[in-house]
mmCIF file of C-alpha atoms in Angstrom:
data_model
loop_
_atom_site.group_PDB
_atom_site.id
_atom_site.type_symbol
_atom_site.label_atom_id
_atom_site.label_comp_id
_atom_site.label_asym_id
_atom_site.label_seq_id
_atom_site.Cartn_x
_atom_site.Cartn_y
_atom_site.Cartn_z
ATOM 1 C CA MET A 1 13.956 -9.838 -9.499
ATOM 2 C CA LEU A 2 15.293 -6.309 -9.871
ATOM 3 C CA TRP A 3 14.065 -3.647 -12.284
ATOM 4 C CA LEU A 4 16.087 -0.429 -12.566
ATOM 5 C CA ASP A 5 14.784 2.624 -14.420
ATOM 6 C CA THR A 6 17.679 5.044 -14.082
ATOM 7 C CA CYS A 7 20.234 6.541 -16.429
ATOM 8 C CA HIS A 8 23.240 4.279 -16.977
ATOM 9 C CA ALA A 9 21.446 1.527 -14.997
ATOM 10 C CA GLY A 10 23.396 -1.232 -16.743
ATOM 11 C CA ALA A 11 26.618 0.119 -15.298
ATOM 12 C CA MET A 12 25.317 0.330 -11.713
ATOM 13 C CA LYS A 13 27.751 -0.748 -9.039
ATOM 14 C CA VAL A 14 26.867 -1.843 -5.534
ATOM 15 C CA ALA A 15 28.466 -1.170 -2.173
ATOM 16 C CA MET A 16 26.549 -2.889 0.603
ATOM 17 C CA ARG A 17 27.138 -5.348 3.415
ATOM 18 C CA GLY A 18 27.957 -8.720 1.894
ATOM 19 C CA ALA A 19 29.133 -7.307 -1.448
ATOM 20 C CA GLU A 20 32.512 -5.834 -2.183
ATOM 21 C CA ALA A 21 32.519 -2.120 -2.932
ATOM 22 C CA GLY A 22 32.193 -1.538 -6.664
ATOM 23 C CA GLU A 23 31.193 -5.113 -7.416
ATOM 24 C CA GLU A 24 28.958 -5.367 -10.480
ATOM 25 C CA LEU A 25 25.339 -5.636 -9.355
ATOM 26 C CA SER A 26 24.635 -8.776 -11.376
ATOM 27 C CA GLN A 27 27.620 -10.500 -9.724
ATOM 28 C CA ALA A 28 26.397 -9.601 -6.236
ATOM 29 C CA LEU A 29 22.890 -10.902 -6.882
ATOM 30 C CA ARG A 30 23.962 -14.060 -8.698
ATOM 31 C CA SER A 31 24.474 -15.883 -5.409
ATOM 32 C CA GLY A 32 20.686 -16.267 -5.075
ATOM 33 C CA GLU A 33 18.672 -19.129 -6.586
ATOM 34 C CA GLY A 34 17.606 -17.081 -9.583
ATOM 35 C CA THR A 35 18.757 -13.665 -10.683
ATOM 36 C CA PHE A 36 16.659 -11.518 -12.971
ATOM 37 C CA ILE A 37 17.962 -8.016 -13.603
ATOM 38 C CA ILE A 38 16.308 -5.776 -16.147
ATOM 39 C CA ALA A 39 17.824 -2.292 -16.347
ATOM 40 C CA ALA A 40 16.643 0.702 -18.359
ATOM 41 C CA SER A 41 19.794 1.252 -20.382
ATOM 42 C CA LYS A 42 23.231 -0.027 -21.201
ATOM 43 C CA PRO A 43 26.294 1.651 -19.678
ATOM 44 C CA GLY A 44 26.853 5.072 -21.230
ATOM 45 C CA GLU A 45 23.242 5.558 -22.383
ATOM 46 C CA GLU A 46 20.714 8.065 -21.102
ATOM 47 C CA SER A 47 17.277 6.798 -20.085
ATOM 48 C CA GLU A 48 14.619 8.745 -21.946
ATOM 49 C CA GLU A 49 11.383 10.114 -20.513
ATOM 50 C CA SER A 50 8.445 11.625 -22.364
ATOM 51 C CA LYS A 51 4.849 12.638 -21.824
ATOM 52 C CA ASP A 52 4.166 10.402 -24.840
ATOM 53 C CA PHE A 53 5.236 7.287 -22.906
ATOM 54 C CA ARG A 54 1.952 6.727 -21.083
ATOM 55 C CA LEU A 55 -0.677 4.041 -21.026
ATOM 56 C CA GLU A 56 -4.265 4.700 -22.015
ATOM 57 C CA GLY A 57 -5.994 6.807 -19.369
ATOM 58 C CA GLU A 58 -2.806 8.055 -17.720
ATOM 59 C CA LYS A 59 -2.215 11.793 -17.441
ATOM 60 C CA SER A 60 1.572 11.850 -17.196
ATOM 61 C CA GLY A 61 4.334 9.982 -18.992
ATOM 62 C CA HIS A 62 7.006 7.523 -17.908
ATOM 63 C CA GLY A 63 10.525 6.679 -18.871
ATOM 64 C CA ALA A 64 10.724 4.560 -22.026
ATOM 65 C CA PHE A 65 11.773 1.530 -19.975
ATOM 66 C CA THR A 66 8.927 1.769 -17.453
ATOM 67 C CA TYR A 67 6.449 2.393 -20.252
ATOM 68 C CA ALA A 68 7.570 -0.737 -22.151
ATOM 69 C CA LEU A 69 7.602 -2.746 -18.921
ATOM 70 C CA LEU A 70 4.034 -1.684 -18.067
ATOM 71 C CA GLU A 71 2.876 -2.417 -21.625
ATOM 72 C CA GLY A 72 4.412 -5.865 -21.398
ATOM 73 C CA LEU A 73 2.738 -6.566 -18.060
ATOM 74 C CA THR A 74 -0.646 -5.728 -19.614
ATOM 75 C CA HIS A 75 -0.072 -8.887 -21.681
ATOM 76 C CA LYS A 76 1.440 -7.382 -24.803
ATOM 77 C CA ALA A 77 4.493 -9.493 -23.902
ATOM 78 C CA ASP A 78 2.541 -12.764 -23.875
ATOM 79 C CA MET A 79 4.325 -14.208 -26.904
ATOM 80 C CA ASP A 80 2.823 -17.707 -26.733
ATOM 81 C CA ASN A 81 -0.731 -16.524 -25.898
ATOM 82 C CA ASP A 82 -1.021 -18.730 -22.809
ATOM 83 C CA SER A 83 -2.466 -15.880 -20.659
ATOM 84 C CA ALA A 84 0.765 -15.579 -18.667
ATOM 85 C CA VAL A 85 3.700 -13.207 -19.054
ATOM 86 C CA THR A 86 6.968 -14.806 -17.978
ATOM 87 C CA ILE A 87 10.206 -13.079 -17.067
ATOM 88 C CA SER A 88 11.796 -14.117 -20.367
ATOM 89 C CA GLU A 89 8.795 -12.923 -22.404
ATOM 90 C CA LEU A 90 8.781 -9.570 -20.608
ATOM 91 C CA SER A 91 12.532 -9.176 -21.055
ATOM 92 C CA SER A 92 12.293 -9.949 -24.755
ATOM 93 C CA TYR A 93 9.390 -7.531 -25.230
ATOM 94 C CA VAL A 94 11.153 -4.685 -23.406
ATOM 95 C CA ALA A 95 14.426 -5.380 -25.266
ATOM 96 C CA LYS A 96 12.656 -4.871 -28.602
ATOM 97 C CA ARG A 97 10.213 -2.132 -27.618
ATOM 98 C CA VAL A 98 12.560 0.376 -25.919
ATOM 99 C CA PRO A 99 14.945 0.821 -28.880
ATOM 100 C CA ARG A 100 11.930 1.240 -31.184
ATOM 101 C CA ILE A 101 10.249 3.975 -29.154
ATOM 102 C CA THR A 102 13.557 5.790 -28.513
ATOM 103 C CA LYS A 103 14.677 5.533 -32.153
ATOM 104 C CA GLY A 104 17.690 3.433 -31.157
ATOM 105 C CA ARG A 105 19.000 5.783 -28.450
ATOM 106 C CA GLN A 106 18.277 3.461 -25.514
ATOM 107 C CA HIS A 107 18.855 -0.274 -25.104
ATOM 108 C CA PRO A 108 17.896 -2.139 -21.916
ATOM 109 C CA TYR A 109 20.433 -4.298 -20.089
ATOM 110 C CA PHE A 110 19.458 -7.806 -19.014
ATOM 111 C CA ARG A 111 20.980 -10.487 -16.850
ATOM 112 C CA LEU A 112 18.708 -13.496 -16.496
ATOM 113 C CA ALA A 113 19.681 -16.679 -14.700
ATOM 114 C CA GLY A 114 17.295 -19.189 -13.193
ATOM 115 C CA THR A 115 13.984 -20.783 -13.953
ATOM 116 C CA ASP A 116 11.572 -18.790 -16.125
ATOM 117 C CA VAL A 117 8.415 -18.074 -14.151
ATOM 118 C CA PRO A 118 5.141 -16.253 -14.834
ATOM 119 C CA ILE A 119 4.953 -12.791 -13.276
ATOM 120 C CA SER A 120 1.572 -11.693 -14.657
ATOM 121 C CA MET A 121 -1.492 -13.810 -15.349
ATOM 122 C CA LYS A 122 -4.754 -12.941 -17.096
#
């Protein structure tokens, strides 16, 4: 599972041992049993940050992506109300939430392959 909160995260390329230089990150990680990539923005988009993107009780803000991800992990992403947030539920929540809070200026990038599993339980 890989979460990237950087500008142009969806266009990230990798150059590391075992992966060809410039190979798309999702291609390099696909060789594993399951690959779950959730990136802050599509290629060519800026990742927004704001002091308004903060959870209750926090003093400083986050990027829109991290904010939506943290909201989702606090069970706002639990779509079927089974007290568990799965990777697919979190991805869906973040995919809808980020464009809303950025007024359509930022759209997360996802590449999900493998068995859906819970990542947060109540």
